[in-house]
Coordinates of C-alpha atoms and ligand atoms in Angstrom, one line a residue:
M174 CA 9.6 29.7 -1.9
H175 CA 12.0 26.8 -2.2
G176 CA 14.4 26.1 0.5
A177 CA 12.5 27.9 3.1
T178 CA 13.5 25.6 5.8
T179 CA 13.3 28.1 8.6
M180 CA 9.5 28.1 8.2
T181 CA 9.2 24.4 8.1
D182 CA 6.5 23.1 10.6
T183 CA 7.4 20.6 13.1
Y184 CA 5.1 17.7 14.0
R185 CA 5.0 15.5 17.0
N186 CA 3.8 12.0 18.1
Y187 CA 0.4 11.4 19.3
I188 CA 0.7 8.9 22.3
D189 CA -1.8 8.4 25.2
G190 CA -4.1 11.3 24.0
E191 CA -1.3 13.9 23.8
W192 CA 0.7 15.4 21.1
C193 CA 4.2 15.0 22.4
D194 CA 7.8 15.3 21.4
S195 CA 10.0 12.1 21.2
V196 CA 11.8 11.3 24.5
S197 CA 15.1 12.1 22.8
G198 CA 13.7 15.4 21.4
R199 CA 15.4 14.5 18.1
L200 CA 13.7 15.4 14.8
F201 CA 14.2 14.3 11.1
D202 CA 13.3 16.1 7.9
N203 CA 10.8 15.2 5.4
I204 CA 11.9 16.5 2.0
N205 CA 10.1 17.1 -1.3
P206 CA 11.3 14.5 -3.9
A207 CA 10.4 16.8 -6.7
D208 CA 12.6 19.6 -5.3
T209 CA 14.9 18.5 -2.5
R210 CA 15.5 22.2 -1.5
E211 CA 12.2 22.1 0.2
T212 CA 11.8 20.5 3.6
V213 CA 8.0 19.8 3.8
S214 CA 8.0 19.1 7.5
R215 CA 9.9 17.9 10.5
H216 CA 8.9 15.0 12.7
A217 CA 9.7 13.3 15.9
A218 CA 12.7 10.9 15.6
S219 CA 11.2 8.2 18.1
D220 CA 13.1 5.5 19.8
A221 CA 12.3 2.4 21.7
R222 CA 11.1 4.4 24.7
D223 CA 8.5 6.3 22.7
A224 CA 7.5 3.0 21.0
A225 CA 7.0 1.4 24.6
A226 CA 4.9 4.3 25.6
A227 CA 2.7 3.9 22.6
V228 CA 2.2 0.2 23.1
A229 CA 1.5 0.7 26.8
A230 CA -1.1 3.4 26.2
A231 CA -2.8 1.2 23.6
A232 CA -2.9 -1.7 26.0
A233 CA -4.4 0.6 28.8
A234 CA -6.9 1.9 26.6
F235 CA -8.1 -1.6 25.2
P236 CA -10.5 -2.8 28.0
A237 CA -12.7 0.4 27.8
W238 CA -12.5 0.7 24.0
R239 CA -13.7 -2.9 23.3
K240 CA -16.7 -2.2 25.6
T241 CA -17.5 1.2 23.9
P242 CA -20.7 1.0 22.0
I243 CA -20.2 0.2 18.4
G244 CA -22.5 3.1 17.3
K245 CA -19.9 5.4 19.1
R246 CA -17.0 3.8 17.5
A247 CA -18.7 4.1 14.2
K248 CA -19.4 7.8 14.7
I249 CA -15.7 8.4 15.2
L250 CA -14.9 6.7 12.0
N251 CA -17.5 8.8 10.2
D252 CA -16.4 12.0 11.8
A253 CA -12.8 11.3 10.9
A254 CA -13.9 10.7 7.3
T255 CA -15.7 14.0 7.3
Y256 CA -12.4 15.7 8.5
L257 CA -10.5 14.2 5.7
E258 CA -13.1 15.2 3.1
A259 CA -13.2 18.7 4.4
N260 CA -9.4 19.0 4.2
A261 CA -8.9 17.0 1.0
D262 CA -7.4 19.7 -1.0
A263 CA -4.9 20.7 1.7
F264 CA -3.9 17.2 2.5
A265 CA -3.6 16.2 -1.1
A266 CA -1.2 19.1 -1.6
E267 CA 1.0 17.9 1.2
L268 CA 0.9 14.4 0.0
T269 CA 2.0 15.4 -3.4
R270 CA 4.8 17.5 -1.9
E271 CA 6.2 14.7 0.3
E272 CA 5.7 11.8 -1.8
G273 CA 5.6 13.2 -5.5
K274 CA 2.4 11.7 -7.1
A275 CA 0.2 13.9 -9.0
L276 CA -2.1 16.2 -7.2
N277 CA -5.3 14.6 -8.6
L278 CA -4.2 11.1 -7.6
A279 CA -3.3 12.5 -4.1
R280 CA -6.7 13.9 -3.7
D281 CA -8.4 10.7 -4.9
E282 CA -6.4 8.9 -2.2
I283 CA -7.7 11.2 0.6
V284 CA -11.2 10.8 -0.6
R285 CA -11.0 7.1 -1.0
S286 CA -9.5 6.9 2.6
A287 CA -12.6 8.8 3.9
Q288 CA -14.6 6.2 1.9
T289 CA -12.8 3.4 3.5
L290 CA -13.7 4.8 7.0
R291 CA -17.3 5.2 6.2
F292 CA -17.4 1.6 4.7
Y293 CA -16.0 0.1 7.9
A294 CA -18.3 2.3 10.0
V295 CA -21.2 0.3 8.5
E296 CA -19.7 -3.1 7.7
G297 CA -18.2 -3.4 11.2
Q298 CA -21.6 -3.3 12.5
T299 CA -22.9 -6.2 10.5
Y300 CA -19.9 -8.5 11.0
T301 CA -21.1 -11.3 13.3
G302 CA -20.6 -14.8 14.3
E303 CA -22.8 -17.8 13.3
T304 CA -25.3 -20.0 15.3
F305 CA -25.2 -23.7 15.0
P306 CA -28.1 -26.1 15.2
N307 CA -27.7 -28.8 17.8
D308 CA -29.7 -31.7 19.6
D309 CA -30.3 -29.9 22.8
P310 CA -33.4 -27.8 22.8
D311 CA -32.2 -25.8 25.8
M312 CA -28.8 -24.8 24.4
V313 CA -27.8 -22.2 21.9
V314 CA -24.5 -22.6 20.2
Y315 CA -23.0 -19.7 18.6
T316 CA -19.7 -17.9 17.7
Q317 CA -18.9 -14.3 18.7
R318 CA -16.2 -12.2 17.1
E319 CA -14.0 -10.4 19.6
P320 CA -11.2 -7.8 19.2
L321 CA -7.6 -9.0 19.5
G322 CA -6.1 -6.3 21.7
V323 CA -3.3 -4.0 20.7
V324 CA -2.5 -4.1 16.9
T325 CA 0.4 -2.5 15.2
V326 CA 0.0 -0.9 11.8
I327 CA 3.1 -0.2 9.7
S328 CA 2.8 1.5 6.4
P329 CA 4.9 2.4 3.2
W330 CA 5.3 5.8 1.5
N331 CA 3.6 5.1 -1.8
F332 CA -0.1 5.2 -0.4
P333 CA 0.5 6.9 2.9
V334 CA -3.1 7.6 3.7
S335 CA -5.2 4.9 2.0
I336 CA -3.0 1.9 3.1
P337 CA -3.1 2.8 6.8
A338 CA -6.8 3.8 6.5
R339 CA -7.7 0.3 5.4
K340 CA -5.8 -1.2 8.3
I341 CA -6.7 1.2 11.1
A342 CA -10.5 1.5 10.3
P343 CA -11.4 -2.3 10.6
A344 CA -9.1 -2.5 13.6
L345 CA -10.9 0.3 15.6
I346 CA -14.5 -0.5 14.6
A347 CA -13.7 -4.1 15.8
G348 CA -12.6 -2.8 19.1
N349 CA -8.8 -3.1 18.9
T350 CA -6.5 -0.3 20.0
V351 CA -3.8 0.7 17.5
V352 CA -0.1 1.7 17.3
F353 CA 0.5 3.3 13.9
K354 CA 4.0 4.0 12.5
P355 CA 4.1 5.6 8.9
S356 CA 7.1 5.5 6.6
S357 CA 9.6 8.2 7.4
D358 CA 9.5 9.2 3.7
A359 CA 5.7 10.3 3.9
P360 CA 5.0 10.9 7.6
L361 CA 3.0 14.0 7.3
S362 CA 0.1 12.3 5.5
G363 CA 0.0 9.5 8.1
L364 CA 0.0 12.2 10.7
R365 CA -3.1 13.8 9.0
L366 CA -4.9 10.5 9.2
A367 CA -4.2 10.2 12.8
E368 CA -5.2 13.8 13.3
A369 CA -8.6 13.0 11.7
F370 CA -9.3 10.4 14.5
V371 CA -8.1 12.9 17.2
K372 CA -10.4 15.7 15.9
A373 CA -13.3 13.0 15.8
G374 CA -12.8 12.5 19.4
I375 CA -11.0 9.2 19.7
P376 CA -10.5 8.4 23.4
R377 CA -7.1 8.6 24.9
G378 CA -4.6 5.8 24.1
V379 CA -7.0 4.1 21.4
L380 CA -4.9 5.4 18.5
N381 CA -1.3 6.1 19.1
F382 CA 1.0 7.5 16.3
L383 CA 4.6 7.7 16.3
T384 CA 7.3 8.6 13.7
G385 CA 10.8 7.2 13.5
S386 CA 13.1 4.8 11.9
A387 CA 12.3 1.0 11.7
G388 CA 15.6 0.4 13.4
E389 CA 14.8 2.3 16.4
V390 CA 11.1 1.6 17.0
G391 CA 10.4 -1.5 14.9
E392 CA 11.3 -4.3 17.3
T393 CA 9.2 -2.7 20.2
I394 CA 6.0 -2.1 18.2
V395 CA 6.3 -5.5 16.6
A396 CA 7.6 -7.9 19.3
S397 CA 6.2 -6.4 22.5
P398 CA 4.2 -9.1 24.4
A399 CA 1.1 -6.8 24.5
V400 CA 1.0 -6.7 20.6
R401 CA -1.6 -9.2 19.4
A402 CA -1.4 -8.4 15.7
V403 CA 0.8 -6.6 13.1
S404 CA -0.5 -5.4 9.8
F405 CA 2.4 -4.4 7.6
T406 CA 2.7 -3.2 4.0
G407 CA 6.1 -2.8 2.5
S408 CA 9.0 -4.6 1.1
T409 CA 9.2 -8.3 1.1
S410 CA 12.5 -8.3 2.8
A411 CA 11.2 -6.2 5.8
G412 CA 8.0 -8.2 6.0
E413 CA 9.8 -11.5 6.2
Q414 CA 12.0 -10.1 9.0
I415 CA 8.9 -8.9 11.0
H416 CA 7.2 -12.2 10.4
R417 CA 10.1 -14.0 11.9
A418 CA 10.4 -11.5 14.8
V419 CA 6.8 -12.0 16.2
S420 CA 5.7 -14.7 18.6
M421 CA 3.4 -17.6 17.7
T422 CA 0.5 -15.7 19.4
T423 CA 0.8 -12.6 17.2
R424 CA -1.1 -12.4 14.0
T425 CA 0.5 -11.0 11.0
Q426 CA -0.8 -9.7 7.7
M427 CA 2.0 -8.7 5.4
E428 CA 1.4 -7.0 2.1
L429 CA 4.6 -7.1 0.2
G430 CA 6.3 -6.9 -3.2
G431 CA 5.3 -7.8 -6.6
K432 CA 6.4 -8.4 -10.2
N433 CA 3.1 -8.0 -11.9
P434 CA 2.5 -9.2 -15.4
L435 CA 0.2 -7.8 -18.2
I436 CA -0.2 -10.3 -21.0
V437 CA -1.2 -9.0 -24.4
M438 CA -2.8 -11.6 -26.5
E439 CA -2.9 -11.6 -30.4
D440 CA -6.6 -10.6 -30.3
A441 CA -6.3 -7.7 -27.8
D442 CA -7.3 -4.1 -28.6
L443 CA -3.7 -2.9 -28.9
D444 CA -4.6 0.7 -28.1
Q445 CA -6.4 -0.5 -25.0
A446 CA -3.4 -2.8 -24.0
V447 CA -0.9 0.2 -24.5
D448 CA -3.2 2.2 -22.2
L449 CA -3.3 -0.6 -19.6
A450 CA 0.6 -0.8 -19.9
V451 CA 1.1 2.9 -19.4
K452 CA -1.4 3.5 -16.6
G453 CA -0.7 0.3 -14.8
G454 CA 3.1 0.5 -15.1
L455 CA 4.0 4.2 -15.1
S456 CA 1.5 6.2 -13.2
L457 CA 3.0 6.8 -9.7
S458 CA 6.2 6.4 -11.7
G459 CA 6.0 2.7 -11.3
Q460 CA 5.8 3.0 -7.6
A461 CA 2.7 0.8 -6.9
C462 CA 2.9 -2.6 -5.4
T463 CA 0.4 -3.7 -8.2
G464 CA 2.2 -1.8 -10.8
T465 CA 2.7 -3.6 -14.2
S466 CA 6.3 -4.5 -14.6
R467 CA 6.5 -7.3 -17.2
I468 CA 4.5 -7.1 -20.4
I469 CA 4.3 -10.5 -21.9
V470 CA 3.2 -10.0 -25.6
M471 CA 2.3 -12.6 -28.1
A472 CA 4.9 -12.6 -31.0
A473 CA 2.2 -11.9 -33.6
V474 CA 1.6 -8.4 -32.2
K475 CA 4.8 -7.6 -30.4
Q476 CA 6.0 -5.2 -33.0
A477 CA 2.7 -3.3 -33.5
F478 CA 2.2 -3.2 -29.7
T479 CA 5.8 -2.0 -28.9
E480 CA 5.6 0.8 -31.6
K481 CA 2.4 2.1 -30.1
L482 CA 3.9 1.7 -26.6
V483 CA 7.0 3.6 -27.4
A484 CA 5.2 6.5 -29.0
R485 CA 2.8 6.8 -26.0
V486 CA 5.6 6.8 -23.5
K487 CA 7.5 9.5 -25.6
A488 CA 4.6 11.7 -25.3
L489 CA 4.4 11.5 -21.5
K490 CA 4.7 14.7 -19.6
I491 CA 7.0 14.5 -16.8
G492 CA 7.1 17.0 -13.9
S493 CA 6.2 17.8 -10.3
G494 CA 2.9 16.4 -9.3
L495 CA 1.7 20.0 -8.5
Q496 CA 1.7 20.8 -12.1
T497 CA -1.6 20.2 -13.9
G498 CA -1.5 17.8 -16.8
M499 CA 1.6 15.9 -15.7
D500 CA 1.8 12.1 -16.3
L501 CA 4.8 11.1 -14.3
G502 CA 6.3 12.5 -11.2
P503 CA 9.6 11.9 -9.4
L504 CA 10.5 8.9 -7.6
A505 CA 9.7 9.2 -4.0
T506 CA 13.2 8.9 -2.4
R507 CA 16.8 9.3 -3.3
K508 CA 17.4 5.5 -2.5
Q509 CA 14.5 4.6 -4.7
R510 CA 16.0 6.5 -7.5
E511 CA 19.4 4.8 -7.0
T512 CA 17.7 1.3 -6.9
V513 CA 15.9 2.0 -10.1
L514 CA 18.9 3.5 -11.9
G515 CA 20.9 0.4 -10.8
Y516 CA 18.3 -1.9 -12.3
I517 CA 18.3 0.3 -15.5
E518 CA 22.1 -0.4 -15.8
I519 CA 21.5 -4.1 -15.2
G520 CA 18.9 -3.9 -18.1
K521 CA 21.2 -2.3 -20.4
Q522 CA 23.7 -5.3 -20.1
E523 CA 20.9 -8.0 -20.2
A524 CA 18.3 -6.6 -22.8
T525 CA 17.6 -4.1 -25.4
L526 CA 16.9 -0.5 -24.3
L527 CA 14.1 1.0 -26.4
Q528 CA 13.1 4.2 -24.6
G529 CA 14.4 6.2 -21.6
G530 CA 17.2 4.6 -19.6
T531 CA 18.6 7.7 -17.8
A532 CA 18.1 10.0 -14.8
L533 CA 16.5 13.4 -15.6
T534 CA 18.9 16.1 -14.1
E535 CA 18.5 19.2 -16.4
G536 CA 16.3 22.3 -15.9
D537 CA 13.2 21.7 -13.9
F538 CA 14.4 18.2 -13.1
A539 CA 17.8 19.4 -11.4
H540 CA 16.6 19.2 -7.8
G541 CA 14.2 16.1 -8.0
F542 CA 14.5 12.3 -8.1
Y543 CA 13.4 12.0 -11.8
V544 CA 14.0 9.1 -14.0
A545 CA 12.8 8.9 -17.7
P546 CA 10.2 6.3 -18.2
T547 CA 12.1 3.3 -19.6
I548 CA 11.2 0.3 -21.8
F549 CA 13.4 -2.7 -22.4
T550 CA 12.5 -5.4 -25.0
D551 CA 14.0 -8.8 -25.8
V552 CA 13.6 -9.6 -22.1
T553 CA 13.9 -13.3 -21.1
M554 CA 12.7 -14.9 -17.9
S555 CA 16.2 -15.6 -16.7
M556 CA 17.1 -11.8 -16.6
R557 CA 17.2 -9.9 -13.3
I558 CA 14.9 -7.2 -14.7
A559 CA 12.3 -10.0 -15.4
R560 CA 12.5 -11.4 -11.9
E561 CA 13.2 -8.7 -9.3
E562 CA 11.0 -5.9 -8.1
I563 CA 12.2 -2.6 -9.5
F564 CA 9.5 -0.3 -8.2
G565 CA 10.1 2.4 -10.7
P566 CA 9.2 3.6 -14.3
V567 CA 10.6 0.5 -16.0
L568 CA 8.7 -1.8 -18.4
A569 CA 10.2 -5.1 -19.6
I570 CA 8.7 -6.6 -22.9
I571 CA 8.8 -10.4 -22.9
E572 CA 7.8 -12.2 -26.0
A573 CA 5.4 -15.3 -25.9
S574 CA 4.6 -17.9 -28.7
S575 CA 1.2 -19.1 -27.2
Y576 CA -1.3 -18.7 -24.4
A577 CA 0.4 -21.7 -22.5
D578 CA 3.9 -20.0 -23.1
A579 CA 2.6 -16.6 -21.8
M580 CA 1.0 -18.3 -18.8
A581 CA 4.2 -20.2 -17.8
K582 CA 6.1 -16.9 -18.1
A583 CA 3.5 -15.0 -16.1
N584 CA 3.6 -17.6 -13.4
D585 CA 7.6 -17.9 -13.4
T586 CA 8.0 -15.5 -10.5
E587 CA 8.2 -15.8 -6.7
Y588 CA 5.5 -13.1 -6.5
G589 CA 1.8 -13.2 -6.9
L590 CA 0.2 -9.9 -6.1
S591 CA -1.7 -8.7 -9.3
A592 CA -1.8 -9.9 -13.0
A593 CA -3.7 -8.7 -16.0
I594 CA -4.6 -9.8 -19.5
A595 CA -5.6 -8.0 -22.6
T596 CA -7.8 -10.1 -24.8
R597 CA -11.2 -10.2 -26.6
N598 CA -11.2 -13.9 -26.4
A599 CA -13.6 -15.2 -23.6
R600 CA -11.7 -18.5 -23.5
Y601 CA -8.5 -16.7 -22.7
A602 CA -10.2 -14.6 -20.2
H603 CA -11.8 -17.6 -18.4
D604 CA -8.6 -19.7 -18.5
F605 CA -6.5 -16.7 -17.3
A606 CA -8.5 -16.2 -14.2
N607 CA -8.1 -20.0 -13.4
D608 CA -4.4 -20.4 -14.4
I609 CA -2.8 -17.4 -13.1
E610 CA -0.9 -17.5 -9.6
S611 CA -2.1 -14.2 -8.3
G612 CA -4.1 -12.8 -5.6
T613 CA -5.7 -10.1 -7.8
V614 CA -6.6 -10.9 -11.4
K615 CA -7.6 -8.3 -14.0
I616 CA -9.2 -8.8 -17.4
N617 CA -8.8 -5.7 -19.7
R618 CA -8.1 -3.7 -16.7
T619 CA -4.8 -2.3 -15.1
T620 CA -2.9 -4.5 -12.6
T621 CA -3.2 -1.5 -10.4
G622 CA -6.4 -0.5 -8.3
N623 CA -8.4 -2.3 -5.9
L624 CA -11.9 -1.7 -4.4
V625 CA -12.5 -0.6 -0.8
N626 CA -15.2 -3.3 -0.4
A627 CA -13.4 -6.4 -2.0
P628 CA -10.5 -8.4 -0.5
F629 CA -7.0 -7.6 -1.5
G630 CA -3.8 -9.5 -1.1
G631 CA -1.2 -11.6 -2.8
L632 CA -0.1 -15.2 -3.2
K633 CA 3.4 -16.6 -3.0
R634 CA 6.0 -14.1 -1.5
S635 CA 3.6 -11.2 -2.2
S636 CA 1.7 -11.7 1.2
T637 CA 1.6 -13.9 4.2
A638 CA -0.7 -16.8 3.7
T639 CA -2.9 -15.6 6.4
F640 CA -5.5 -12.8 6.1
R641 CA -6.7 -10.5 3.3
E642 CA -7.2 -6.9 3.8
S643 CA -9.9 -4.6 2.5
G644 CA -13.7 -5.4 2.5
R645 CA -15.2 -7.8 5.0
A646 CA -11.8 -9.8 4.9
G647 CA -10.3 -6.9 6.7
L648 CA -12.6 -7.4 9.6
E649 CA -11.6 -11.0 9.9
F650 CA -8.0 -10.2 10.6
Y651 CA -8.8 -8.0 13.5
T652 CA -11.2 -10.2 15.2
Q653 CA -11.0 -13.8 16.9
V654 CA -13.7 -16.2 17.2
K655 CA -15.1 -17.6 20.5
T656 CA -17.6 -20.5 20.4
V657 CA -20.3 -20.3 23.1
Y658 CA -22.5 -23.2 24.3
R659 CA -25.3 -21.5 26.2
G660 CA -27.5 -23.8 28.1
C661 CA -30.1 -22.8 30.9
Ligands
LIG297 P1 9.9 -0.8 3.5 O1 9.7 -2.2 3.7 O2 11.2 -0.2 3.4 O3 9.1 0.0 4.6 C1 7.7 -0.1 4.8 C2 7.4 0.4 6.4 O4 8.0 -0.6 7.2 C3 8.1 1.7 6.7 O5 7.3 2.3 7.7 C4 9.3 1.2 7.5 O6 9.9 2.2 8.3 C5 8.8 0.0 8.1 N1 9.8 -1.1 8.4 C6 10.8 -1.6 7.7 N2 11.5 -2.5 8.3 C7 10.8 -2.7 9.5 C8 11.0 -3.5 10.6 N3 12.1 -4.5 10.5 N4 10.2 -3.5 11.7 C9 9.3 -2.6 11.7 N5 9.0 -1.8 10.8 C10 9.8 -1.8 9.6 O7 9.0 -0.4 2.2 P2 8.8 0.9 1.3 O8 10.1 1.3 0.7 O9 8.3 2.0 2.3 O10 7.7 0.6 0.4 C11 7.9 -0.1 -0.8 C12 7.6 -1.5 -0.8 O11 6.2 -1.7 -0.4 C13 7.6 -2.2 -2.1 O12 8.3 -3.5 -2.0 C14 6.2 -2.5 -2.5 O13 6.0 -3.6 -3.4 C15 5.7 -2.6 -1.2 N6 4.2 -2.4 -1.1 C16 3.3 -3.4 -1.0 C17 2.0 -3.1 -1.2 C18 0.9 -4.2 -1.1 O14 -0.3 -4.1 -0.7 N7 1.3 -5.5 -1.2 C19 1.5 -1.9 -1.2 C20 2.4 -0.8 -1.3 C21 3.7 -1.0 -1.3

């Protein structure tokens, strides 16, 4: 079964209404991070010529798409959702094989992406402008919301369907045309999303999908004059680079890195706090942008909390996402594992290792990118493992002496994506929501997870200070306002 590379399916770009090879004809391999002997799929290695064709097709399709009745646009979103739901099991298995997450989480992601499409099919039809009272009885003053034009969607590998779904759905329902580039580390799931729109009958050029390296296609899909907006989710360094590359008239929405804290107060339910730490920090092997990375614990409960946490982490079942009952899969890429192991070595120099701290390379783990879930304690805010995004199954325990001390430590970061507190004290909960510098705030809930219908985004270097995504906020990004004074 493994290593059956001769049977590997090859997938193409979708540009201007056609499935097509890249101009160069080159391909790249998409491998299974749980077993690198398996090539899951092969994809078109696009270059600037393919990217230019995708942008040109989107530009040509825009005038007709913006005038397509919104009911027709909504039907395409709903039909694409139906296709995702009908194929959820098969697409979830592919997602697990290319990215490594547990099969049930992969399935949830497909179903949730379908929900996102359905949400925007409705919400996009109620998103309107305003009317303004004025002194002229023969004049109506109102705003109308219009699409921007060609928008580029660039997504990472960790949520390869739900992240592009929450960008593409509001873009399309608002009347924009799209160029979509998924991560080369999870291209097949992105392709399935594009395929859903194709099966739903999306007109030629309205959605263009291309795979390939950022180095070869990035500049064209980001900086071409026809591109009016770029919605990007990925690393802070890449996001900042893209933000600098675009012109003044191109909108950007950048969802970037995090260093998300969970504060455990002295009155917390410690079992619940451990649950929040494990689910928020270690599911997806720590590869969620909103994953818990710093656990700031009050001194009075530090020992009790730590003992419970270590016991819980020791009992976690590690393995391929295709195995039922596993808690922790591999890291998604070789590079990611090297980065995480590098930070673990740094942590061993800086702090006290309590649990894990190694790659897993024996037996079933021999061919995958596995790292043991790792806990450091005695971490202080000057240490690199307390400051830099690791994006792996590594938790840092930081002691705090008071609510004020905990809050100062929580806010002592250049990031501000998500933050949580475990407490039974309403005063702490109330103050935390006000004091924390974070775009998402959770009280007795994991730092991870966000609703389809609520806005999502970060503060500080976790996001551009522009537009939120998800919910109605997602529609704001993809529309511009025109103010009309209509007399007679
Ligand atoms: P990455 O930045 O390496 O790549 C993300 C995507 O951007 C890929 O498709 C990549 O090919 C493309 N890309 C990279 N540089 C580009 C450039 N200069 N021009 C155009 N495209 C470019 O990130 P990754 O390793 O795929 O994902 C992990 C990162 O994503 C982490 O930092 C994580 O915090 C972040 N993330 C953030 C959120 C969020 O909502 N804030 C969600 C998930 C992941």
